[in-house]
GROMACS .gro file of C-alpha atoms in nm:
model
  319
    1MET     CA    1   0.000   0.000   0.000
    2ALA     CA    2   0.136   0.342  -0.094
    3THR     CA    3   0.176   0.608   0.171
    4GLY     CA    4   0.285   0.970   0.151
    5SER     CA    5   0.174   1.329   0.182
    6SER     CA    6   0.046   1.616  -0.028
    7THR     CA    7   0.235   1.934  -0.103
    8GLY     CA    8   0.100   2.205  -0.332
    9ASN     CA    9  -0.073   2.035  -0.627
   10ARG     CA   10   0.138   1.722  -0.599
   11THR     CA   11   0.096   1.407  -0.390
   12VAL     CA   12   0.417   1.238  -0.283
   13ALA     CA   13   0.358   0.863  -0.262
   14VAL     CA   14   0.577   0.586  -0.118
   15ARG     CA   15   0.506   0.244  -0.269
   16PRO     CA   16   0.691  -0.058  -0.128
   17VAL     CA   17   0.828  -0.288  -0.396
   18ALA     CA   18   0.948  -0.588  -0.191
   19GLY     CA   19   0.855  -0.746   0.139
   20HIS     CA   20   1.155  -0.636   0.348
   21ILE     CA   21   1.333  -0.366   0.149
   22GLY     CA   22   1.281  -0.109  -0.122
   23ALA     CA   23   1.016   0.149  -0.207
   24GLU     CA   24   0.948   0.371  -0.507
   25ILE     CA   25   0.869   0.736  -0.441
   26THR     CA   26   0.656   0.928  -0.691
   27GLY     CA   27   0.518   1.280  -0.711
   28VAL     CA   28   0.846   1.459  -0.645
   29ASP     CA   29   1.095   1.645  -0.864
   30LEU     CA   30   1.434   1.613  -0.697
   31ALA     CA   31   1.569   1.911  -0.893
   32GLU     CA   32   1.329   2.145  -0.712
   33ASP     CA   33   1.384   2.320  -0.380
   34LEU     CA   34   1.192   2.061  -0.183
   35ASP     CA   35   0.952   2.150   0.095
   36GLU     CA   36   1.065   2.025   0.435
   37SER     CA   37   0.758   1.800   0.456
   38VAL     CA   38   0.872   1.621   0.139
   39VAL     CA   39   1.224   1.587   0.276
   40ALA     CA   40   1.073   1.433   0.590
   41VAL     CA   41   0.874   1.179   0.384
   42ILE     CA   42   1.187   1.076   0.195
   43ARG     CA   43   1.397   1.054   0.512
   44GLU     CA   44   1.134   0.837   0.684
   45ALA     CA   45   1.105   0.613   0.377
   46VAL     CA   46   1.483   0.559   0.363
   47LEU     CA   47   1.486   0.461   0.730
   48ARG     CA   48   1.187   0.230   0.691
   49TRP     CA   49   1.262   0.069   0.353
   50LYS     CA   50   1.644   0.108   0.352
   51VAL     CA   51   1.658   0.199  -0.021
   52VAL     CA   52   1.417   0.418  -0.217
   53PHE     CA   53   1.390   0.469  -0.592
   54PHE     CA   54   1.289   0.765  -0.807
   55ARG     CA   55   1.219   0.759  -1.181
   56ASP     CA   56   1.250   1.031  -1.447
   57GLN     CA   57   1.470   1.266  -1.244
   58TRP     CA   58   1.679   1.492  -1.466
   59LEU     CA   59   1.943   1.618  -1.227
   60ASP     CA   60   2.271   1.783  -1.317
   61HIS     CA   61   2.567   1.760  -1.080
   62ALA     CA   62   2.472   2.079  -0.893
   63ALA     CA   63   2.116   1.961  -0.833
   64HIS     CA   64   2.240   1.619  -0.725
   65VAL     CA   65   2.467   1.775  -0.461
   66ALA     CA   66   2.196   2.020  -0.350
   67PHE     CA   67   1.949   1.734  -0.299
   68ALA     CA   68   2.205   1.536  -0.099
   69ARG     CA   69   2.269   1.835   0.129
   70ARG     CA   70   1.907   1.823   0.247
   71PHE     CA   71   1.996   1.497   0.424
   72GLY     CA   72   2.352   1.548   0.545
   73GLU     CA   73   2.702   1.660   0.458
   74PRO     CA   74   2.835   1.522   0.128
   75VAL     CA   75   3.165   1.337   0.132
   76VAL     CA   76   3.450   1.492  -0.069
   77LEU     CA   77   3.675   1.210  -0.186
   78GLY     CA   78   4.048   1.267  -0.189
   79ARG     CA   79   4.096   1.054  -0.500
   80ARG     CA   80   3.869   1.021  -0.803
   81GLY     CA   81   3.919   0.914  -1.161
   82SER     CA   82   3.922   1.138  -1.467
   83ALA     CA   83   3.557   1.061  -1.550
   84SER     CA   84   3.435   1.244  -1.238
   85PRO     CA   85   3.341   1.612  -1.276
   86VAL     CA   86   3.626   1.845  -1.181
   87ASP     CA   87   3.400   2.124  -1.053
   88PHE     CA   88   3.196   1.899  -0.822
   89PRO     CA   89   3.430   1.716  -0.581
   90GLU     CA   90   3.129   1.559  -0.407
   91VAL     CA   91   3.034   1.364  -0.721
   92GLU     CA   92   3.205   1.040  -0.823
   93THR     CA   93   3.133   0.887  -1.163
   94THR     CA   94   3.125   0.509  -1.168
   95ALA     CA   95   3.290   0.501  -1.510
   96ASP     CA   96   3.607   0.567  -1.308
   97ARG     CA   97   3.603   0.198  -1.212
   98LEU     CA   98   3.690   0.106  -1.569
   99GLU     CA   99   4.015   0.299  -1.543
  100LEU     CA  100   4.152   0.107  -1.247
  101GLY     CA  101   4.252  -0.212  -1.422
  102GLY     CA  102   4.447  -0.021  -1.685
  103ARG     CA  103   4.618   0.189  -1.422
  104PHE     CA  104   4.768  -0.122  -1.265
  105GLY     CA  105   4.871  -0.310  -1.577
  106MET     CA  106   4.564  -0.534  -1.599
  107GLU     CA  107   4.259  -0.546  -1.817
  108HIS     CA  108   3.947  -0.455  -1.618
  109GLU     CA  109   3.820  -0.815  -1.623
  110GLU     CA  110   4.144  -0.952  -1.474
  111TRP     CA  111   4.140  -0.678  -1.209
  112LEU     CA  112   3.788  -0.780  -1.106
  113GLN     CA  113   3.874  -1.150  -1.110
  114ARG     CA  114   4.174  -1.102  -0.883
  115ARG     CA  115   3.966  -0.898  -0.636
  116ARG     CA  116   3.664  -1.128  -0.616
  117HIS     CA  117   3.770  -1.450  -0.447
  118THR     CA  118   3.421  -1.574  -0.357
  119LEU     CA  119   3.073  -1.545  -0.506
  120LEU     CA  120   2.977  -1.318  -0.216
  121ARG     CA  121   3.277  -1.089  -0.268
  122GLY     CA  122   3.078  -0.829  -0.462
  123TRP     CA  123   2.833  -0.760  -0.177
  124HIS     CA  124   2.943  -0.449   0.013
  125CYS     CA  125   2.852  -0.127   0.183
  126ASP     CA  126   3.031   0.182   0.053
  127HIS     CA  127   3.373   0.242   0.214
  128GLY     CA  128   3.304  -0.011   0.489
  129ALA     CA  129   3.671  -0.043   0.587
  130ARG     CA  130   3.668   0.310   0.726
  131VAL     CA  131   3.600   0.369   1.093
  132ASP     CA  132   3.324   0.612   0.987
  133PRO     CA  133   3.161   0.466   0.674
  134PRO     CA  134   2.916   0.690   0.484
  135ALA     CA  135   2.566   0.711   0.627
  136ALA     CA  136   2.395   0.705   0.288
  137THR     CA  137   2.456   0.700  -0.085
  138ILE     CA  138   2.257   0.869  -0.361
  139LEU     CA  139   2.322   0.720  -0.704
  140ARG     CA  140   2.175   0.851  -1.031
  141ALA     CA  141   2.181   0.693  -1.374
  142GLU     CA  142   2.291   0.890  -1.678
  143THR     CA  143   2.342   0.612  -1.934
  144VAL     CA  144   2.236   0.251  -1.886
  145PRO     CA  145   2.238  -0.061  -2.106
  146PRO     CA  146   1.908  -0.160  -2.271
  147TYR     CA  147   1.913  -0.476  -2.058
  148GLY     CA  148   2.132  -0.602  -1.775
  149GLY     CA  149   2.314  -0.381  -1.528
  150ASP     CA  150   2.066  -0.410  -1.239
  151THR     CA  151   2.173  -0.342  -0.879
  152THR     CA  152   2.057  -0.550  -0.581
  153TRP     CA  153   2.034  -0.442  -0.216
  154SER     CA  154   1.983  -0.645   0.102
  155ASN     CA  155   1.830  -0.535   0.433
  156LEU     CA  156   2.077  -0.615   0.713
  157ALA     CA  157   1.828  -0.531   0.988
  158ALA     CA  158   1.587  -0.792   0.852
  159ALA     CA  159   1.877  -1.037   0.818
  160TYR     CA  160   1.964  -0.990   1.186
  161ALA     CA  161   1.601  -1.027   1.295
  162GLY     CA  162   1.578  -1.348   1.091
  163LEU     CA  163   1.850  -1.521   1.292
  164SER     CA  164   1.742  -1.751   1.574
  165ALA     CA  165   1.748  -1.596   1.922
  166PRO     CA  166   2.057  -1.789   2.043
  167VAL     CA  167   2.255  -1.693   1.732
  168ARG     CA  168   2.148  -1.327   1.764
  169ALA     CA  169   2.274  -1.326   2.123
  170PHE     CA  170   2.603  -1.481   2.010
  171ALA     CA  171   2.647  -1.235   1.723
  172ASP     CA  172   2.580  -0.939   1.954
  173GLY     CA  173   2.914  -0.994   2.124
  174LEU     CA  174   3.131  -1.038   1.815
  175ARG     CA  175   3.352  -0.788   1.634
  176ALA     CA  176   3.511  -0.814   1.290
  177GLU     CA  177   3.802  -0.655   1.109
  178HIS     CA  178   3.707  -0.482   0.784
  179ARG     CA  179   4.000  -0.421   0.551
  180LEU     CA  180   4.053  -0.282   0.202
  181GLY     CA  181   4.176  -0.544  -0.044
  182VAL     CA  182   4.054  -0.857   0.137
  183GLY     CA  183   4.114  -1.170  -0.070
  184TYR     CA  184   4.302  -0.999  -0.353
  185GLN     CA  185   4.507  -1.253  -0.550
  186PRO     CA  186   4.845  -1.093  -0.637
  187ARG     CA  187   4.985  -1.114  -0.988
  188PRO     CA  188   5.312  -1.302  -1.033
  189GLY     CA  189   5.612  -1.071  -1.043
  190ASP     CA  190   5.561  -0.695  -1.027
  191ASP     CA  191   5.213  -0.614  -0.893
  192SER     CA  192   5.150  -0.240  -0.881
  193TYR     CA  193   4.793  -0.284  -0.751
  194LEU     CA  194   4.920  -0.480  -0.449
  195ARG     CA  195   5.166  -0.199  -0.377
  196HIS     CA  196   4.880   0.049  -0.410
  197LEU     CA  197   4.674  -0.148  -0.155
  198LEU     CA  198   4.962  -0.160   0.091
  199ASP     CA  199   5.040   0.210   0.048
  200HIS     CA  200   4.676   0.313   0.097
  201GLN     CA  201   4.565   0.051   0.348
  202VAL     CA  202   4.241   0.114   0.538
  203ALA     CA  203   4.117  -0.114   0.816
  204SER     CA  204   3.883  -0.092   1.114
  205VAL     CA  205   3.729  -0.324   1.372
  206HIS     CA  206   3.351  -0.291   1.365
  207PRO     CA  207   3.087  -0.460   1.580
  208LEU     CA  208   2.933  -0.754   1.395
  209VAL     CA  209   2.598  -0.618   1.510
  210ARG     CA  210   2.570  -0.240   1.505
  211VAL     CA  211   2.286  -0.035   1.650
  212HIS     CA  212   2.135   0.202   1.397
  213PRO     CA  213   2.179   0.558   1.531
  214HIS     CA  214   1.830   0.672   1.425
  215SER     CA  215   1.599   0.370   1.414
  216GLY     CA  216   1.761   0.180   1.703
  217GLU     CA  217   1.746  -0.140   1.495
  218ARG     CA  218   2.018  -0.399   1.530
  219VAL     CA  219   2.197  -0.457   1.200
  220LEU     CA  220   2.400  -0.761   1.094
  221TYR     CA  221   2.701  -0.554   0.989
  222VAL     CA  222   2.876  -0.793   0.754
  223ASN     CA  223   2.968  -0.796   0.386
  224GLY     CA  224   3.177  -0.998   0.144
  225TYR     CA  225   3.398  -0.718   0.020
  226TYR     CA  226   3.570  -0.581   0.330
  227VAL     CA  227   3.538  -0.832   0.615
  228GLU     CA  228   3.879  -0.986   0.689
  229GLN     CA  229   3.788  -1.200   0.987
  230ILE     CA  230   3.596  -1.212   1.312
  231VAL     CA  231   3.837  -1.114   1.587
  232ASP     CA  232   3.922  -1.321   1.896
  233VAL     CA  233   3.836  -1.650   1.727
  234SER     CA  234   4.054  -1.884   1.522
  235ARG     CA  235   4.073  -1.838   1.146
  236PRO     CA  236   3.887  -2.165   1.073
  237GLU     CA  237   3.613  -2.062   1.318
  238SER     CA  238   3.603  -1.715   1.163
  239ALA     CA  239   3.569  -1.857   0.810
  240ALA     CA  240   3.278  -2.081   0.912
  241LEU     CA  241   3.102  -1.802   1.100
  242LEU     CA  242   3.145  -1.552   0.818
  243GLU     CA  243   3.003  -1.799   0.567
  244MET     CA  244   2.697  -1.846   0.787
  245PHE     CA  245   2.642  -1.474   0.847
  246LEU     CA  246   2.702  -1.376   0.484
  247ASP     CA  247   2.462  -1.643   0.361
  248GLN     CA  248   2.204  -1.502   0.604
  249ALA     CA  249   2.270  -1.142   0.496
  250VAL     CA  250   2.192  -1.205   0.129
  251ARG     CA  251   1.900  -1.445   0.151
  252PRO     CA  252   1.668  -1.362  -0.141
  253GLU     CA  253   1.376  -1.266   0.080
  254TYR     CA  254   1.580  -0.980   0.229
  255THR     CA  255   1.673  -0.833  -0.111
  256VAL     CA  256   1.538  -0.607  -0.384
  257ARG     CA  257   1.665  -0.576  -0.742
  258PHE     CA  258   1.632  -0.252  -0.936
  259ARG     CA  259   1.612  -0.208  -1.315
  260TRP     CA  260   1.785   0.120  -1.398
  261GLU     CA  261   1.662   0.367  -1.659
  262PRO     CA  262   1.816   0.701  -1.760
  263GLY     CA  263   1.709   0.949  -1.491
  264SER     CA  264   1.664   0.685  -1.220
  265VAL     CA  265   1.790   0.768  -0.868
  266ALA     CA  266   1.848   0.526  -0.580
  267PHE     CA  267   1.895   0.658  -0.225
  268TRP     CA  268   2.002   0.401   0.033
  269ASP     CA  269   2.095   0.374   0.398
  270ASN     CA  270   2.457   0.258   0.385
  271ARG     CA  271   2.443   0.168   0.757
  272ALA     CA  272   2.170  -0.093   0.718
  273THR     CA  273   2.221  -0.237   0.370
  274ILE     CA  274   2.476  -0.403   0.147
  275HIS     CA  275   2.446  -0.395  -0.230
  276LEU     CA  276   2.571  -0.592  -0.527
  277ALA     CA  277   2.692  -0.412  -0.837
  278PRO     CA  278   2.599  -0.583  -1.165
  279SER     CA  279   2.830  -0.830  -1.334
  280ASP     CA  280   2.602  -0.930  -1.622
  281ASN     CA  281   2.663  -0.638  -1.855
  282ALA     CA  282   3.038  -0.606  -1.917
  283HIS     CA  283   3.034  -0.848  -2.211
  284LEU     CA  284   2.747  -0.661  -2.377
  285GLY     CA  285   2.958  -0.358  -2.463
  286PHE     CA  286   2.690  -0.105  -2.368
  287PRO     CA  287   2.794   0.203  -2.168
  288ARG     CA  288   2.677   0.238  -1.808
  289VAL     CA  289   2.747   0.579  -1.655
  290MET     CA  290   2.630   0.652  -1.300
  291HIS     CA  291   2.704   0.935  -1.058
  292ARG     CA  292   2.706   0.903  -0.681
  293VAL     CA  293   2.715   1.133  -0.381
  294MET     CA  294   2.775   0.990  -0.034
  295LEU     CA  295   2.688   1.147   0.302
  296HIS     CA  296   2.920   1.155   0.602
  297GLY     CA  297   2.839   0.890   0.860
  298GLU     CA  298   2.897   0.809   1.223
  299VAL     CA  299   3.136   0.565   1.387
  300PRO     CA  300   2.932   0.244   1.433
  301VAL     CA  301   2.838   0.141   1.786
  302GLY     CA  302   2.770  -0.214   1.898
  303VAL     CA  303   2.503  -0.360   2.124
  304ASP     CA  304   2.740  -0.321   2.421
  305GLY     CA  305   2.790   0.050   2.348
  306ARG     CA  306   3.147   0.008   2.220
  307PRO     CA  307   3.231   0.205   1.906
  308SER     CA  308   3.432   0.083   1.611
  309GLU     CA  309   3.808   0.121   1.636
  310PRO     CA  310   4.050   0.229   1.361
  311VAL     CA  311   4.334  -0.005   1.275
  312THR     CA  312   4.508   0.192   1.001
  313GLY     CA  313   4.434   0.470   0.754
  314THR     CA  314   4.092   0.553   0.898
  315GLU     CA  315   4.109   0.894   1.060
  316VAL     CA  316   3.752   1.010   1.122
  317ARG     CA  317   3.613   1.244   0.853
  318ARG     CA  318   3.937   1.268   0.656
  319TRP     CA  319   3.867   1.160   0.300
   0.00000   0.00000   0.00000
């Protein structure tokens, strides 16, 4: 059932699209100077449904940043690729990803293959190895393939709630190290990407279950991209536990899959979701150009009140 509110001559409606996660919001033009009541509807929908979708939104970079500022402080990344707009340091263009393989002496496909050591490797939250990962991400589509290229999100609060009570209690006391470059398979001989990872290492210890700072929900804070191991247990125990928790985190009933169109916008809570970038479109040869703005986030806090701790390269709010 759709919910929402009226503003002027327009009714803003929130229509859930899956049982645990995802809603489409209609009746709003994100390029406008939004009324605070509309901002409140969007904020509430993001908290409730974890990711919300908008169609037919024709934003330029300035409007994208202005919309993001209604919900927090945009992140300014210290390093971006040449595809990102020079005059808008808050905006990162996903076409930059295609440059990375070439920068390190590998074709893009080899670069991806060496980074993804398991089928769950692609699931991640944005910049999860930092001690203060972004609170939210707003991604808009400029050019998309005629088919393929969908993105999938999973609700980590629902995944936690779906665990049995004894396992929830066990998970509440665990912490895990999140590290950039987990599982990367080095190239024989000179490997410039490995040197890059070592020179720019980022790692933090996060609670395995974090408490959402606004909703109070407990979130199974795990992903396949950054998690190195669960601390204070043996490596074999850690591997078995991570497999169990990751399988739980991405169960189909906790997910939603979105078909992008030019002008589509997705706005998600990076504290309570992980997402999976598409891997079914590279062989098609169609361009896929997306732009994202992330919002500064808090240091995660566990059920016991302990915050995350930096290991290396994770000074708070330095990007």
